[in-house]
XYZ file of C-alpha atoms in Angstrom:
306
model
C -30.085 -1.628 18.125
C -26.902 0.384 17.700
C -25.411 0.305 14.216
C -22.157 -1.548 13.700
C -19.492 0.860 12.469
C -17.824 -1.848 10.400
C -20.848 -1.789 8.083
C -19.878 1.785 7.112
C -16.789 0.342 5.376
C -17.231 -0.806 1.832
C -16.794 -4.523 1.161
C -13.422 -5.043 -0.646
C -12.317 -1.552 0.248
C -8.845 -0.512 -0.757
C -6.587 -0.265 2.279
C -3.410 1.807 2.804
C -1.200 2.012 5.830
C 1.772 4.009 7.094
C 3.672 4.259 10.361
C 6.375 5.728 12.550
C 7.507 2.502 14.280
C 4.438 1.323 16.325
C 2.452 4.543 15.690
C 0.089 3.400 12.948
C -2.343 4.949 10.419
C -4.720 2.914 8.291
C -6.842 4.321 5.422
C -10.053 2.767 4.081
C -13.100 3.754 2.126
C -16.660 3.971 3.445
C -19.827 3.153 1.521
C -20.269 6.819 0.528
C -16.828 6.853 -1.195
C -15.127 8.852 1.595
C -11.649 7.897 2.783
C -11.299 7.505 6.556
C -8.286 7.298 8.844
C -7.975 4.940 11.729
C -5.021 5.376 14.086
C -3.048 3.395 16.666
C -1.397 5.315 19.501
C -1.185 2.605 22.222
C -4.762 1.706 21.291
C -7.009 1.895 18.194
C -9.300 4.876 17.576
C -10.988 7.018 14.958
C -12.242 5.581 11.637
C -15.579 7.331 12.016
C -17.319 9.852 9.786
C -15.505 12.540 11.776
C -12.195 11.164 10.487
C -12.868 11.542 6.747
C -9.846 13.054 4.893
C -11.039 12.866 1.271
C -13.888 11.905 -1.100
C -13.028 9.533 -3.900
C -14.837 7.504 -6.508
C -16.402 4.388 -4.941
C -13.947 1.470 -4.959
C -11.086 3.844 -5.634
C -7.636 2.509 -5.013
C -5.971 4.123 -1.979
C -2.214 4.424 -1.419
C -0.151 6.417 1.046
C 3.365 7.577 1.867
C 4.767 9.060 5.034
C 7.918 10.388 6.643
C 7.438 9.066 10.138
C 3.920 10.538 10.207
C 5.352 14.101 10.201
C 4.158 14.304 6.565
C 1.569 11.967 5.083
C 0.263 11.797 1.504
C -2.829 9.777 0.623
C -3.473 9.033 -3.070
C -6.752 8.093 -4.711
C -8.833 8.475 -7.893
C -11.571 11.025 -8.543
C -14.844 10.107 -10.199
C -13.256 10.955 -13.586
C -10.281 8.614 -12.897
C -7.689 11.367 -12.311
C -5.157 10.922 -9.545
C -5.525 13.164 -6.514
C -3.727 13.419 -3.182
C -4.455 14.747 0.257
C -1.502 15.933 2.279
C -0.923 16.089 6.027
C 1.858 18.135 7.601
C 2.213 18.259 11.335
C 2.220 22.054 11.283
C -0.733 22.466 8.894
C -3.039 19.442 9.296
C -4.782 18.024 6.243
C -5.041 19.906 2.902
C -5.372 19.080 -0.741
C -2.117 18.248 -2.503
C -0.975 19.405 -5.950
C -1.318 16.093 -7.836
C -4.973 16.640 -8.803
C -4.170 19.904 -10.536
C -2.127 18.000 -13.068
C -5.236 15.954 -14.122
C -3.176 12.806 -14.789
C -5.763 10.292 -15.991
C -5.557 6.514 -15.378
C -7.396 3.565 -16.723
C -10.766 3.267 -14.912
C -9.680 -0.044 -13.391
C -6.249 1.257 -12.305
C -4.857 0.531 -8.864
C -2.277 2.821 -7.190
C 0.977 2.387 -5.395
C 3.188 5.062 -3.855
C 6.551 5.464 -2.168
C 8.765 8.206 -0.777
C 12.486 8.400 -1.413
C 14.761 9.702 1.353
C 16.513 12.985 0.754
C 16.668 16.609 1.741
C 13.262 17.178 0.065
C 10.149 15.054 -0.112
C 10.633 12.993 -3.278
C 7.450 11.081 -4.145
C 6.589 8.412 -6.720
C 3.114 7.161 -7.618
C 2.414 4.217 -9.945
C -0.838 3.619 -11.876
C -2.110 1.759 -14.888
C -2.869 3.648 -18.095
C -5.572 2.895 -20.675
C -3.023 0.969 -22.773
C -2.435 -1.241 -19.692
C 1.144 -0.082 -19.115
C 2.280 0.759 -15.610
C 3.200 4.456 -15.458
C 5.320 6.251 -12.892
C 4.772 9.857 -11.857
C 7.009 11.705 -9.487
C 7.830 14.871 -7.592
C 11.367 16.068 -8.049
C 13.250 18.707 -6.067
C 11.282 21.507 -7.784
C 8.109 20.215 -6.130
C 6.255 19.660 -9.433
C 4.558 16.392 -10.388
C 5.737 14.986 -13.757
C 5.430 11.906 -15.893
C 8.418 9.669 -15.422
C 9.171 6.071 -16.494
C 6.860 3.659 -18.236
C 7.347 0.129 -16.841
C 5.755 -2.011 -19.523
C 2.441 -3.806 -20.014
C 0.513 -5.523 -17.233
C -2.733 -7.430 -16.736
C -5.649 -4.988 -16.963
C -6.742 -4.225 -13.352
C -3.577 -5.640 -11.782
C -2.810 -4.590 -8.273
C 0.470 -2.622 -7.849
C 2.685 -2.632 -4.790
C 5.961 -0.806 -4.202
C 8.582 -0.317 -1.473
C 11.771 1.737 -1.086
C 14.649 -0.255 0.351
C 16.386 1.175 3.423
C 19.745 1.369 1.685
C 22.127 4.394 1.294
C 21.271 4.687 -2.454
C 17.573 4.936 -3.475
C 16.262 1.552 -4.601
C 12.629 0.882 -5.487
C 10.942 -2.485 -5.917
C 7.531 -2.769 -7.606
C 5.266 -5.844 -7.900
C 2.371 -6.395 -10.266
C 0.746 -9.078 -12.419
C 1.541 -9.692 -16.065
C -0.840 -10.957 -18.741
C -0.069 -14.651 -17.935
C -1.178 -14.148 -14.328
C 2.326 -14.394 -12.804
C 3.604 -11.657 -10.501
C 6.696 -9.820 -11.554
C 9.306 -7.679 -9.825
C 10.631 -4.404 -11.347
C 13.691 -2.846 -9.721
C 15.050 0.702 -9.726
C 18.617 1.449 -8.561
C 19.977 4.933 -9.048
C 23.050 3.528 -10.886
C 21.164 1.176 -13.223
C 17.742 2.730 -13.676
C 14.877 0.296 -14.144
C 15.453 -3.436 -14.724
C 13.642 -6.741 -14.288
C 13.958 -8.388 -10.856
C 14.849 -11.948 -10.200
C 11.932 -12.741 -7.873
C 9.898 -15.753 -8.898
C 6.412 -16.008 -7.442
C 3.774 -18.775 -7.685
C 1.130 -18.342 -10.393
C -1.837 -16.633 -8.775
C -5.427 -15.837 -9.608
C -6.102 -12.927 -11.971
C -6.085 -9.520 -10.224
C -4.888 -10.886 -6.939
C -4.313 -8.232 -4.278
C -0.614 -7.440 -3.658
C 1.103 -5.503 -0.855
C 4.758 -5.310 0.040
C 7.078 -3.918 2.720
C 10.810 -3.906 3.243
C 13.243 -3.507 6.221
C 16.874 -4.202 7.102
C 16.916 -7.908 8.092
C 20.508 -7.371 9.250
C 22.992 -4.452 8.923
C 23.883 -5.772 5.470
C 20.742 -7.551 4.246
C 17.464 -6.119 3.048
C 14.296 -8.054 3.889
C 11.160 -7.886 1.714
C 7.724 -9.352 2.235
C 5.133 -9.563 -0.506
C 1.583 -10.454 0.537
C -1.116 -11.685 -1.840
C -4.326 -13.668 -1.689
C -5.590 -16.836 -3.268
C -9.345 -17.305 -3.459
C -9.888 -17.001 0.267
C -6.482 -17.257 1.878
C -3.704 -14.733 2.543
C -0.158 -15.795 1.624
C 3.307 -14.265 1.661
C 6.648 -14.488 -0.100
C 9.782 -13.522 1.859
C 13.120 -12.267 0.682
C 15.937 -12.540 3.265
C 18.665 -10.686 1.342
C 19.729 -13.786 -0.585
C 16.708 -15.654 -1.927
C 12.885 -15.748 -2.094
C 10.917 -18.367 -0.213
C 7.268 -18.936 0.644
C 6.608 -17.460 4.048
C 4.641 -18.969 6.985
C 1.759 -16.556 6.823
C -1.674 -18.060 6.278
C -4.940 -16.435 7.191
C -8.548 -16.737 5.976
C -9.867 -13.748 4.094
C -12.884 -12.736 2.065
C -12.530 -13.455 -1.658
C -11.168 -10.354 -3.333
C -9.958 -8.622 -0.191
C -7.466 -5.788 -0.655
C -4.281 -5.730 1.493
C -2.002 -3.225 3.130
C 1.146 -3.840 5.179
C 3.844 -1.947 7.100
C 7.047 -2.820 8.969
C 9.687 -1.432 11.198
C 12.727 -2.769 13.007
C 12.137 -3.516 16.728
C 15.534 -4.104 18.304
C 17.269 -6.483 15.909
C 14.057 -7.996 14.453
C 11.397 -6.722 12.058
C 7.858 -6.040 13.212
C 5.259 -6.434 10.436
C 1.556 -5.601 10.372
C -0.839 -6.777 7.664
C -4.386 -5.405 7.129
C -7.169 -7.036 5.083
C -10.815 -7.967 5.279
C -11.224 -11.378 6.884
C -15.008 -11.337 7.247
C -15.186 -10.195 10.850
C -18.371 -8.200 11.264
C -18.656 -8.667 7.495
C -16.508 -5.736 6.286
C -14.247 -4.816 9.248
C -10.484 -4.626 8.572
C -8.476 -7.234 10.443
C -4.822 -6.948 11.547
C -2.215 -9.678 11.772
C 1.106 -9.182 13.551
C 4.598 -10.531 12.942
C 6.728 -9.877 16.016
C 9.546 -11.786 17.770
C 9.794 -14.056 14.773
C 6.213 -15.394 14.630
C 2.700 -14.555 13.355
C -0.298 -13.913 15.554
C -3.679 -12.232 15.125
C -3.794 -8.598 16.180
C -6.897 -6.458 16.222
C -9.746 -8.447 14.798
C -11.816 -5.451 13.779
C -10.252 -2.000 13.362
C -12.280 1.089 14.067
C -14.936 2.099 13.113
C -16.041 -1.403 14.180
């Protein structure tokens, strides 16, 4: 009997995704600890042992950034809990990035989030949890060197972390994670104000819920943000329309403890959103849901290697 490729993917794998409009890349971990890339170019492909880009500690968090897939960075933890990155440049292919040389160590239960700021150079930010449970920002500035940046305060040990860069003229970052009382909080960075507490109010959720977020221009003046999280076995979302936060319409069954990734782009005047998580199809396959033309539908039920 042929083996089912989905069984190569670890149960509760971390998931990361990036895109250039509808050209998609999804990263996941296999049972050997290796990070694989699945891709969508009019159809889904890859995700096999031939598409391994890195080897991480088992159950490592995975995060990624991209500039329209011309440059991709995938972040993960080594077996000694130091942050590492693999880099893809269209002209060079995949190669090891410079983050690992810094040997920045995280808490063993740290998750990762990453974002890329627009500018003449690639300006990167990575967020992790330290042994004292604070959320720490590391960044690449114009000189190309990674350095320690802002400390964002204490969080629940093992909290998930999600971040997004708003598509505004000035750099604006939004970060979401869970505090010690289980609530999710929003931290905001604007170039004029620095870091400050956001006004988002989220429902109280289970400890160490999975969190993912994405943002887009909902209109020429208004930024839209979606934050996805899971209850015990159900995916949910909170939506910001430029004025206020409301609970979104998204509901989907998932495995308890699934991780989540999401991406978005503007299609005409409306956003397209994709969400990736483990819903239990073929046990550990990653499932896609699609927001397009103002409504939710199921996309690919089992991404490759399934």
